[in-house]
Tab-separated table of C-alpha atoms and ligand atoms in Angstrom:
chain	number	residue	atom	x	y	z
A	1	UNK	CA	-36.338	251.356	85.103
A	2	UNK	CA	-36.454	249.014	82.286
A	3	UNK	CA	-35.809	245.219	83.441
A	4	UNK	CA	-34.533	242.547	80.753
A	5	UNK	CA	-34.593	239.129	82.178
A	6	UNK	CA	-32.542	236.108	80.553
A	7	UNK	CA	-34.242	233.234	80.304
A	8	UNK	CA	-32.581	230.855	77.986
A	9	UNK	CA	-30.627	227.890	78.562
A	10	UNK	CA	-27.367	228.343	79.594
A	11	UNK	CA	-25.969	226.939	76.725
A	12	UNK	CA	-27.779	229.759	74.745
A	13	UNK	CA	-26.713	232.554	76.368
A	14	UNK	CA	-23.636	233.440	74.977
A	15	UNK	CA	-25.565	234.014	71.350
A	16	UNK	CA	-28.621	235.461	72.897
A	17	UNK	CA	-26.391	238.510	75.459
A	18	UNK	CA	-24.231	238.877	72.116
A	19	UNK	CA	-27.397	239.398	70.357
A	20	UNK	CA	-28.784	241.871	72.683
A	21	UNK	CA	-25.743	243.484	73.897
A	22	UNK	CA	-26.351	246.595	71.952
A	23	UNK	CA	-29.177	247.475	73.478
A	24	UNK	CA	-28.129	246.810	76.817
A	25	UNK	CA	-26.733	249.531	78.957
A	26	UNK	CA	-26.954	251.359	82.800
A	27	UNK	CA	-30.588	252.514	82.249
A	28	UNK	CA	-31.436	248.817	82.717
A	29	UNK	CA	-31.620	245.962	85.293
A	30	UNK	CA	-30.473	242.573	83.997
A	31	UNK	CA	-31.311	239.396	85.854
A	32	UNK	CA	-30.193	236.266	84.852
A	33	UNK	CA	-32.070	233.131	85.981
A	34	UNK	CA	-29.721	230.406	84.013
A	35	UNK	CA	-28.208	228.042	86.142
A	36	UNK	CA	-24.240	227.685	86.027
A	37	UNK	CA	-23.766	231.297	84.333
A	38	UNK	CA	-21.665	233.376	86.619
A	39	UNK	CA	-22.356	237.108	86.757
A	40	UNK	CA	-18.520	237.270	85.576
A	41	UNK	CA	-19.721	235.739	82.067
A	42	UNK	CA	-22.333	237.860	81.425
A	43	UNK	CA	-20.409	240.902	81.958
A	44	UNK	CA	-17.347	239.703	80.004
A	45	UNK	CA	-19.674	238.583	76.667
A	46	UNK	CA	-21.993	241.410	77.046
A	47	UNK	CA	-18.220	243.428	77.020
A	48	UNK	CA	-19.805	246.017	79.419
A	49	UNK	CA	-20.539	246.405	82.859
A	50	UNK	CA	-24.054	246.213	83.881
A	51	UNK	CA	-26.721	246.090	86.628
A	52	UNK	CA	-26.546	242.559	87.133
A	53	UNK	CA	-29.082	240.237	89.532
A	54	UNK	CA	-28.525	237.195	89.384
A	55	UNK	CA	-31.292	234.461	90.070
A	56	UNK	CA	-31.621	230.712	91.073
A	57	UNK	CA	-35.071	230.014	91.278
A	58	UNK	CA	-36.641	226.412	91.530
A	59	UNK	CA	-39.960	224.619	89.074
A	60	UNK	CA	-42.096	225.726	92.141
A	61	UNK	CA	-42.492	228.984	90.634
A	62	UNK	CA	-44.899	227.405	88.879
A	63	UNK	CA	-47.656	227.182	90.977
A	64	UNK	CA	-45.621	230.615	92.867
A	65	UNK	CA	-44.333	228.645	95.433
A	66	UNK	CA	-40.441	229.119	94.270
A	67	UNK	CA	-37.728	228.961	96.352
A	68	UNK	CA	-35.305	231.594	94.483
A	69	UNK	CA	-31.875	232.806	95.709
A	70	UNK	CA	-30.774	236.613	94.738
A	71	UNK	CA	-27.422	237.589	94.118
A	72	UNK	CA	-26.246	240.890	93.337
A	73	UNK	CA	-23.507	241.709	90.762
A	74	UNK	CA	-21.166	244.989	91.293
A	75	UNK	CA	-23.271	247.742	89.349
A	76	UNK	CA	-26.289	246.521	90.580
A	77	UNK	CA	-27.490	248.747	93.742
A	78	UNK	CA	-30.094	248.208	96.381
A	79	UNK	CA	-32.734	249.498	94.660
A	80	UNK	CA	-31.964	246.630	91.914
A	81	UNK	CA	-32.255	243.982	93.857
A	82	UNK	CA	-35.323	245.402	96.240
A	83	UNK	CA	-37.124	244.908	92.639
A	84	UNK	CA	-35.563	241.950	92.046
A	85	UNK	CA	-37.072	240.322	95.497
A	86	UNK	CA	-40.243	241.958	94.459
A	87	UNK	CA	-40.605	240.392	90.968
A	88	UNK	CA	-38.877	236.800	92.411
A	89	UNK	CA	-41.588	237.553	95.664
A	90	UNK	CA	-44.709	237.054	93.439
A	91	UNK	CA	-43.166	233.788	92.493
A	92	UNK	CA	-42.816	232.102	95.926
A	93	UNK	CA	-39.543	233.485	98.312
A	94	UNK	CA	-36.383	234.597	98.326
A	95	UNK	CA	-33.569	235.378	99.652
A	96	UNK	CA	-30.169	237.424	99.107
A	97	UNK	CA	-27.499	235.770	99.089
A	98	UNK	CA	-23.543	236.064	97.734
A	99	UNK	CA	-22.805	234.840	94.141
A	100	UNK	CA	-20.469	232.294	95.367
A	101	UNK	CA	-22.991	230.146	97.021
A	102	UNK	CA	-25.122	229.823	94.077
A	103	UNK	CA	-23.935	226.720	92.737
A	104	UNK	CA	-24.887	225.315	96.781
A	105	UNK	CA	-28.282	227.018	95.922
A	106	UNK	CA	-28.248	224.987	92.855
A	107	UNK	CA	-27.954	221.795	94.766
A	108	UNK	CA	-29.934	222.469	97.439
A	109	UNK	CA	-33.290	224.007	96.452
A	110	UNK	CA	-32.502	223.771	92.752
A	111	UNK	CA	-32.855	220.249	92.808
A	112	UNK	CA	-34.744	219.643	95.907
A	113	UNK	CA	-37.886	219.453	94.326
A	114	UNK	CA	-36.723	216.291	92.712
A	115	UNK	CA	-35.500	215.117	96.184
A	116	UNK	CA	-38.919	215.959	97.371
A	117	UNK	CA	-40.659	214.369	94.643
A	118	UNK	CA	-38.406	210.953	95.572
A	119	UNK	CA	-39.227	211.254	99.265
A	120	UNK	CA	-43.101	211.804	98.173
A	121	UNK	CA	-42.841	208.604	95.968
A	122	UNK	CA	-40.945	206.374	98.396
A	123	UNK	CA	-43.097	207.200	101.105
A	124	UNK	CA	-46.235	206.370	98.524
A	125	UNK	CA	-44.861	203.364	98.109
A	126	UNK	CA	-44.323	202.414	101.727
A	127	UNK	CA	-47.816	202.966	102.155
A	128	UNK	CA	-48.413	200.509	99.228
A	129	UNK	CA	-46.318	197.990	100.472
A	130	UNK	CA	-48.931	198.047	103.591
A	131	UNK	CA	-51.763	198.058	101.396
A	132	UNK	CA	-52.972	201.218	100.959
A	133	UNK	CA	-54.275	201.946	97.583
A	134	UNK	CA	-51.770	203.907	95.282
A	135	UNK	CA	-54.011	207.181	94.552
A	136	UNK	CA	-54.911	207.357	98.267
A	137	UNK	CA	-50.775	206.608	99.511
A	138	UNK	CA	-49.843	209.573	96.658
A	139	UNK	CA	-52.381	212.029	98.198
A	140	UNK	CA	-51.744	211.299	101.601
A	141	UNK	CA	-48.085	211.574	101.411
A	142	UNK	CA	-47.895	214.722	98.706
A	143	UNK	CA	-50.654	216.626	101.683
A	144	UNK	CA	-48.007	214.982	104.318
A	145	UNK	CA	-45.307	216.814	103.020
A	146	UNK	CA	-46.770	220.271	102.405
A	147	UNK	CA	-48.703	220.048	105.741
A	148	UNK	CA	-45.048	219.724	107.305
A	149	UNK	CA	-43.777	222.654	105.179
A	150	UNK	CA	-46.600	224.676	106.294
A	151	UNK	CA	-46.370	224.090	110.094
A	152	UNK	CA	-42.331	225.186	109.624
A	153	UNK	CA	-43.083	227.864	107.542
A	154	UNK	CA	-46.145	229.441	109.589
A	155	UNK	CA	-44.884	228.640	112.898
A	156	UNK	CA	-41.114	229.236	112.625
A	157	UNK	CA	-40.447	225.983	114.579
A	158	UNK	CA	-37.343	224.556	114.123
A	159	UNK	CA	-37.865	221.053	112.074
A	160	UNK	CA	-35.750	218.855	115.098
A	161	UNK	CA	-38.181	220.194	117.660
A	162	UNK	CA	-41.460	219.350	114.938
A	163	UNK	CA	-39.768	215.671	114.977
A	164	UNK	CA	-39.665	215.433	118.782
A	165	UNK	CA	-43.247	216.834	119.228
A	166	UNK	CA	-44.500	213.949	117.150
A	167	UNK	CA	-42.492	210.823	118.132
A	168	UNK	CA	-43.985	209.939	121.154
A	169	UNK	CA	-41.444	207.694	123.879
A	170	UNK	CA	-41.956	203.971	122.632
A	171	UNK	CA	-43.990	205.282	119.508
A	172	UNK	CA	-44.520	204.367	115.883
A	173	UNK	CA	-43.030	207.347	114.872
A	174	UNK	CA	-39.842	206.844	116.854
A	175	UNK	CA	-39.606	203.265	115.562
A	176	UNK	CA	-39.605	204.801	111.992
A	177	UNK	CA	-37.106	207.524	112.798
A	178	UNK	CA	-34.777	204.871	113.923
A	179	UNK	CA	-35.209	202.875	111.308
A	180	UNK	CA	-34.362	205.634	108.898
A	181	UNK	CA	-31.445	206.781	110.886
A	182	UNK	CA	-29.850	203.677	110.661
A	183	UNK	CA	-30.399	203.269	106.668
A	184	UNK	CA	-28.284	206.593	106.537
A	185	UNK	CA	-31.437	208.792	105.406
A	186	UNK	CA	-29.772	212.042	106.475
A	187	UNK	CA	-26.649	211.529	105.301
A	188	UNK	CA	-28.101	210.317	102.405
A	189	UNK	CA	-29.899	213.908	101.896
A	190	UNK	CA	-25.989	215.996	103.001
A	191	UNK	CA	-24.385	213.828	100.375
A	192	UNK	CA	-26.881	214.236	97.664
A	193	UNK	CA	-26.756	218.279	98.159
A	194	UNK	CA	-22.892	218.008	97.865
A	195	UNK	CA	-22.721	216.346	94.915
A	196	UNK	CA	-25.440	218.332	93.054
A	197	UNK	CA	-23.578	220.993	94.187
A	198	UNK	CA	-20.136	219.532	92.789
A	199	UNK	CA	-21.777	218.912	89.968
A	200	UNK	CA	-22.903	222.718	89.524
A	201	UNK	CA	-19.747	223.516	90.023
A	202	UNK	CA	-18.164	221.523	86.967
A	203	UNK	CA	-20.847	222.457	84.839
A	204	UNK	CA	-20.070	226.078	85.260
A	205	UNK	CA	-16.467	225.628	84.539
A	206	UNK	CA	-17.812	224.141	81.084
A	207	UNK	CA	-20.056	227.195	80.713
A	208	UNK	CA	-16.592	229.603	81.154
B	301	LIG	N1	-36.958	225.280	85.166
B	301	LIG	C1	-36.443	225.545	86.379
B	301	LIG	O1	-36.929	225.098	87.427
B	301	LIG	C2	-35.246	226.439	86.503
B	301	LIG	C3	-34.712	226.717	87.765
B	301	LIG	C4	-33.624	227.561	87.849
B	301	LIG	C5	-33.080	228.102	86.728
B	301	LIG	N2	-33.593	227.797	85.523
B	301	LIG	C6	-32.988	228.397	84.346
B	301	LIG	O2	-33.995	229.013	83.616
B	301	LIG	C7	-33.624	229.054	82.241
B	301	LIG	C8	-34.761	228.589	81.407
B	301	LIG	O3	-35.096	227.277	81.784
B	301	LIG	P1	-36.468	226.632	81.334
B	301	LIG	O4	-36.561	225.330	82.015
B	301	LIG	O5	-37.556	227.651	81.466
B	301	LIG	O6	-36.121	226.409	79.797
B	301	LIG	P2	-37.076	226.425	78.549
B	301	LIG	O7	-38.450	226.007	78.950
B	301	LIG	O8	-36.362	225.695	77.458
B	301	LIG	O9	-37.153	227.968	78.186
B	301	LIG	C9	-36.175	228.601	77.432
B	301	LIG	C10	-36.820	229.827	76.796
B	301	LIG	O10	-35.855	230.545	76.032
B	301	LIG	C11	-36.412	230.904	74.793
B	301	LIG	N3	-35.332	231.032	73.811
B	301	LIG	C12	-34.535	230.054	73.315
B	301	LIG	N4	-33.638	230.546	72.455
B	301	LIG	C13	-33.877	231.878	72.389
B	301	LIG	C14	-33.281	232.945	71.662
B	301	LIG	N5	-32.265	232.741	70.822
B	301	LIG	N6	-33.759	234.193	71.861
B	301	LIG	C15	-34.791	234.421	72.689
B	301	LIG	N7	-35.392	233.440	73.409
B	301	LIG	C16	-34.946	232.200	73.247
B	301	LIG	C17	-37.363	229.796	74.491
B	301	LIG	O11	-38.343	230.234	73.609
B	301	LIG	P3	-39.061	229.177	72.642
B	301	LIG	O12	-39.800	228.219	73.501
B	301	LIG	O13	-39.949	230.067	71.834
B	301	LIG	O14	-37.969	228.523	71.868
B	301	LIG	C18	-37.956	229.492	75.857
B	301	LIG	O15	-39.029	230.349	76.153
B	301	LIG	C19	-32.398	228.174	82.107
B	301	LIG	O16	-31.269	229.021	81.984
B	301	LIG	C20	-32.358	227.400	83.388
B	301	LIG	O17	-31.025	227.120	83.758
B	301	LIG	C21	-34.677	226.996	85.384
Protein backbone atom coordinates (compact mmCIF):
# COMPACT_ATOMS: atom_id res chain seq x y z
CA UNK A 1 0.00 0.00 0.00
CA UNK A 2 1.44 3.25 -0.89
CA UNK A 3 0.45 6.12 1.75
CA UNK A 4 0.60 9.95 0.62
CA UNK A 5 0.11 12.19 3.53
CA UNK A 6 -0.91 16.04 3.10
CA UNK A 7 0.80 18.16 5.05
CA UNK A 8 0.43 21.67 3.91
CA UNK A 9 -1.49 24.43 5.18
CA UNK A 10 -4.87 24.42 4.52
CA UNK A 11 -4.79 27.29 2.54
CA UNK A 12 -2.36 25.33 0.22
CA UNK A 13 -4.12 22.48 -0.40
CA UNK A 14 -6.26 23.16 -3.07
CA UNK A 15 -2.92 23.83 -5.44
CA UNK A 16 -0.93 21.10 -3.88
CA UNK A 17 -4.16 17.91 -4.34
CA UNK A 18 -4.59 19.69 -7.90
CA UNK A 19 -0.99 19.23 -8.34
CA UNK A 20 -0.87 15.70 -7.34
CA UNK A 21 -4.18 14.56 -8.39
CA UNK A 22 -2.84 12.65 -11.28
CA UNK A 23 -1.03 10.47 -9.53
CA UNK A 24 -3.46 9.78 -7.01
CA UNK A 25 -5.74 6.85 -7.32
CA UNK A 26 -7.33 3.47 -5.25
CA UNK A 27 -3.87 1.81 -4.93
CA UNK A 28 -3.22 4.52 -2.31
CA UNK A 29 -4.14 5.72 1.22
CA UNK A 30 -4.49 9.49 1.58
CA UNK A 31 -4.49 11.13 4.98
CA UNK A 32 -4.95 14.54 5.44
CA UNK A 33 -3.69 16.21 8.65
CA UNK A 34 -4.82 20.03 7.70
CA UNK A 35 -7.07 21.46 10.01
CA UNK A 36 -10.55 22.84 8.64
CA UNK A 37 -10.31 20.67 5.27
CA UNK A 38 -13.27 18.39 5.15
CA UNK A 39 -12.82 14.98 3.55
CA UNK A 40 -15.71 16.37 1.14
CA UNK A 41 -13.02 18.97 -0.30
CA UNK A 42 -10.46 16.78 -0.93
CA UNK A 43 -12.50 14.45 -2.83
CA UNK A 44 -14.31 17.15 -4.84
CA UNK A 45 -10.70 19.03 -5.95
CA UNK A 46 -8.88 15.85 -6.28
CA UNK A 47 -12.29 15.12 -8.76
CA UNK A 48 -12.03 11.41 -7.69
CA UNK A 49 -12.94 9.32 -4.98
CA UNK A 50 -10.26 8.11 -2.80
CA UNK A 51 -9.12 6.27 0.36
CA UNK A 52 -9.40 9.08 2.54
CA UNK A 53 -8.16 9.31 6.53
CA UNK A 54 -8.50 12.11 7.81
CA UNK A 55 -6.27 13.41 10.80
CA UNK A 56 -6.32 16.05 13.65
CA UNK A 57 -3.32 15.66 15.46
CA UNK A 58 -1.93 18.21 18.12
CA UNK A 59 2.19 20.00 18.41
CA UNK A 60 2.68 17.10 20.97
CA UNK A 61 3.62 14.92 18.26
CA UNK A 62 6.60 16.44 18.64
CA UNK A 63 8.12 14.96 21.38
CA UNK A 64 5.36 11.70 20.27
CA UNK A 65 3.11 12.53 22.80
CA UNK A 66 0.15 13.67 20.21
CA UNK A 67 -3.21 13.55 20.88
CA UNK A 68 -4.60 12.79 17.17
CA UNK A 69 -8.25 12.08 16.20
CA UNK A 70 -8.90 9.57 13.05
CA UNK A 71 -11.63 9.89 10.82
CA UNK A 72 -12.42 7.74 8.06
CA UNK A 73 -13.73 8.93 4.64
CA UNK A 74 -16.15 6.50 2.45
CA UNK A 75 -13.47 4.51 0.30
CA UNK A 76 -11.30 4.20 3.00
CA UNK A 77 -11.72 0.55 4.70
CA UNK A 78 -10.57 -0.87 7.98
CA UNK A 79 -7.47 -1.86 6.96
CA UNK A 80 -6.84 2.03 6.08
CA UNK A 81 -7.38 3.32 9.06
CA UNK A 82 -5.76 0.23 11.28
CA UNK A 83 -2.52 1.84 9.45
CA UNK A 84 -3.56 5.03 9.97
CA UNK A 85 -3.73 4.44 14.02
CA UNK A 86 -0.47 2.71 13.55
CA UNK A 87 1.47 5.54 11.83
CA UNK A 88 -0.62 8.39 14.18
CA UNK A 89 0.31 5.56 17.28
CA UNK A 90 4.11 6.19 17.00
CA UNK A 91 3.25 9.80 17.41
CA UNK A 92 1.44 9.76 20.80
CA UNK A 93 -2.60 8.33 20.69
CA UNK A 94 -5.46 8.20 18.94
CA UNK A 95 -8.59 7.65 18.50
CA UNK A 96 -11.43 7.04 15.75
CA UNK A 97 -13.76 9.14 15.61
CA UNK A 98 -16.68 10.54 12.95
CA UNK A 99 -15.69 13.41 10.57
CA UNK A 100 -18.25 15.62 11.98
CA UNK A 101 -16.69 16.04 15.31
CA UNK A 102 -13.45 17.11 14.01
CA UNK A 103 -13.82 20.67 14.17
CA UNK A 104 -14.75 19.77 18.36
CA UNK A 105 -11.39 17.84 18.07
CA UNK A 106 -9.97 20.98 16.77
CA UNK A 107 -11.01 22.90 19.80
CA UNK A 108 -10.47 20.59 22.23
CA UNK A 109 -7.07 18.86 21.91
CA UNK A 110 -6.10 20.96 18.91
CA UNK A 111 -5.71 23.84 20.93
CA UNK A 112 -5.41 22.45 24.32
CA UNK A 113 -1.89 22.53 24.38
CA UNK A 114 -2.11 26.25 24.37
CA UNK A 115 -4.73 25.98 27.19
CA UNK A 116 -2.24 23.84 28.93
CA UNK A 117 0.59 25.99 28.32
CA UNK A 118 -1.75 29.05 29.99
CA UNK A 119 -2.69 26.90 32.96
CA UNK A 120 1.24 25.93 33.27
CA UNK A 121 2.10 29.72 33.17
CA UNK A 122 -0.63 31.00 35.49
CA UNK A 123 0.05 28.50 37.94
CA UNK A 124 4.03 29.58 37.56
CA UNK A 125 3.08 32.68 38.31
CA UNK A 126 0.99 31.97 41.38
CA UNK A 127 3.90 30.41 42.71
CA UNK A 128 5.82 33.68 41.98
CA UNK A 129 3.46 35.80 43.48
CA UNK A 130 4.39 33.65 46.81
CA UNK A 131 7.90 33.91 46.17
CA UNK A 132 9.09 31.11 44.63
CA UNK A 133 11.75 31.70 42.14
CA UNK A 134 10.50 31.73 38.42
CA UNK A 135 12.74 28.70 36.97
CA UNK A 136 11.86 26.62 40.06
CA UNK A 137 7.63 27.75 39.87
CA UNK A 138 8.00 26.78 35.79
CA UNK A 139 9.50 23.33 36.62
CA UNK A 140 7.42 22.56 39.37
CA UNK A 141 4.24 23.35 37.72
CA UNK A 142 5.20 21.96 33.93
CA UNK A 143 6.26 18.27 36.24
CA UNK A 144 2.76 19.14 38.14
CA UNK A 145 0.88 18.88 35.18
CA UNK A 146 2.37 15.84 33.44
CA UNK A 147 2.60 14.00 36.83
CA UNK A 148 -1.36 14.51 36.84
CA UNK A 149 -1.62 13.31 33.20
CA UNK A 150 0.34 10.36 34.04
CA UNK A 151 -1.56 9.17 37.18
CA UNK A 152 -4.98 9.50 34.74
CA UNK A 153 -3.45 7.98 32.02
CA UNK A 154 -1.68 4.91 33.90
CA UNK A 155 -4.28 4.40 36.38
CA UNK A 156 -7.54 4.99 34.46
CA UNK A 157 -8.92 7.04 37.42
CA UNK A 158 -11.44 9.26 36.67
CA UNK A 159 -9.96 13.05 37.13
CA UNK A 160 -13.15 14.08 39.82
CA UNK A 161 -12.17 11.14 41.98
CA UNK A 162 -7.99 12.26 41.55
CA UNK A 163 -9.42 15.81 42.88
CA UNK A 164 -11.22 14.29 45.89
CA UNK A 165 -8.27 11.97 46.82
CA UNK A 166 -6.13 15.06 47.21
CA UNK A 167 -8.28 17.79 48.86
CA UNK A 168 -8.28 16.77 52.19
CA UNK A 169 -11.72 18.09 54.51
CA UNK A 170 -10.59 21.69 55.70
CA UNK A 171 -7.40 21.48 53.37
CA UNK A 172 -5.27 23.78 51.27
CA UNK A 173 -6.23 22.10 48.38
CA UNK A 174 -9.95 22.44 48.98
CA UNK A 175 -9.48 26.14 49.78
CA UNK A 176 -7.91 26.46 46.24
CA UNK A 177 -10.58 24.42 44.50
CA UNK A 178 -13.09 26.77 45.89
CA UNK A 179 -11.47 29.55 45.09
CA UNK A 180 -11.22 28.52 41.49
CA UNK A 181 -14.75 27.39 41.33
CA UNK A 182 -15.98 30.55 42.19
CA UNK A 183 -13.68 32.58 39.55
CA UNK A 184 -15.60 30.36 36.92
CA UNK A 185 -12.34 28.19 36.07
CA UNK A 186 -14.40 25.37 34.57
CA UNK A 187 -16.64 27.15 32.78
CA UNK A 188 -14.00 29.13 31.73
CA UNK A 189 -12.27 25.84 30.12
CA UNK A 190 -16.32 24.57 28.43
CA UNK A 191 -16.50 28.03 26.96
CA UNK A 192 -13.06 28.28 25.59
CA UNK A 193 -13.51 24.64 23.80
CA UNK A 194 -16.82 26.01 22.29
CA UNK A 195 -15.59 28.81 20.83
CA UNK A 196 -12.38 27.27 19.37
CA UNK A 197 -14.63 24.97 18.16
CA UNK A 198 -17.03 27.74 16.57
CA UNK A 199 -14.27 29.14 15.35
CA UNK A 200 -13.18 25.81 13.43
CA UNK A 201 -16.24 25.72 12.22
CA UNK A 202 -16.22 29.22 10.34
CA UNK A 203 -12.89 28.71 9.21
CA UNK A 204 -13.87 25.64 7.35
CA UNK A 205 -16.75 27.28 5.69
CA UNK A 206 -13.95 29.78 4.33
CA UNK A 207 -11.87 26.77 3.27
CA UNK A 208 -15.22 25.41 1.06
N1 LIG B 1 1.26 22.00 13.96
C1 LIG B 1 0.24 21.35 14.56
O1 LIG B 1 0.21 21.13 15.78
C2 LIG B 1 -0.91 20.84 13.74
C3 LIG B 1 -1.96 20.17 14.36
C4 LIG B 1 -2.99 19.69 13.58
C5 LIG B 1 -2.99 19.88 12.24
N2 LIG B 1 -1.98 20.56 11.66
C6 LIG B 1 -2.00 20.75 10.22
O2 LIG B 1 -0.79 20.30 9.71
C7 LIG B 1 -0.50 20.99 8.50
C8 LIG B 1 0.90 21.47 8.53
O3 LIG B 1 1.06 22.33 9.63
P1 LIG B 1 2.51 22.73 10.13
O4 LIG B 1 2.32 23.50 11.37
O5 LIG B 1 3.39 21.52 10.10
O6 LIG B 1 2.90 23.71 8.94
P2 LIG B 1 4.31 24.02 8.33
O7 LIG B 1 5.37 23.84 9.37
O8 LIG B 1 4.19 25.33 7.61
O9 LIG B 1 4.50 22.85 7.27
C9 LIG B 1 3.95 22.91 6.00
C10 LIG B 1 4.78 22.00 5.11
O10 LIG B 1 4.24 21.98 3.79
C11 LIG B 1 5.29 22.10 2.86
N3 LIG B 1 4.77 22.72 1.64
C12 LIG B 1 4.31 23.98 1.47
N4 LIG B 1 3.88 24.19 0.22
C13 LIG B 1 4.09 23.03 -0.44
C14 LIG B 1 3.85 22.61 -1.77
N5 LIG B 1 3.33 23.43 -2.69
N6 LIG B 1 4.15 21.33 -2.10
C15 LIG B 1 4.69 20.49 -1.20
N7 LIG B 1 4.93 20.84 0.09
C16 LIG B 1 4.64 22.08 0.45
C17 LIG B 1 6.31 22.94 3.56
O11 LIG B 1 7.57 22.71 3.02
P3 LIG B 1 8.67 23.87 3.10
O12 LIG B 1 8.97 24.10 4.53
O13 LIG B 1 9.80 23.25 2.34
O14 LIG B 1 8.07 25.06 2.44
C18 LIG B 1 6.23 22.42 4.99
O15 LIG B 1 7.03 21.28 5.16
C19 LIG B 1 -1.51 22.11 8.40
O16 LIG B 1 -2.49 21.74 7.45
C20 LIG B 1 -2.11 22.20 9.78
O17 LIG B 1 -3.45 22.61 9.71
C21 LIG B 1 -0.93 21.03 12.38
Amino acid sequence: VHIVILAVKPQDIKEVLAEIAPILDSSKVLISIAAGVSLKVISSVAGKQLRLIRAMPNIAALVLESATALSQGGEASAEDLELAQEIFGALGRTVVLSEALMDAVTGMSGSGPAYCALFIEALADGGVQMGLPRREALDLATQTVLGTARLLMEQGEHPAELKDRVASPGGTTIAGIASLEAKGFRSALIEAVASATQRSRELAKIRE
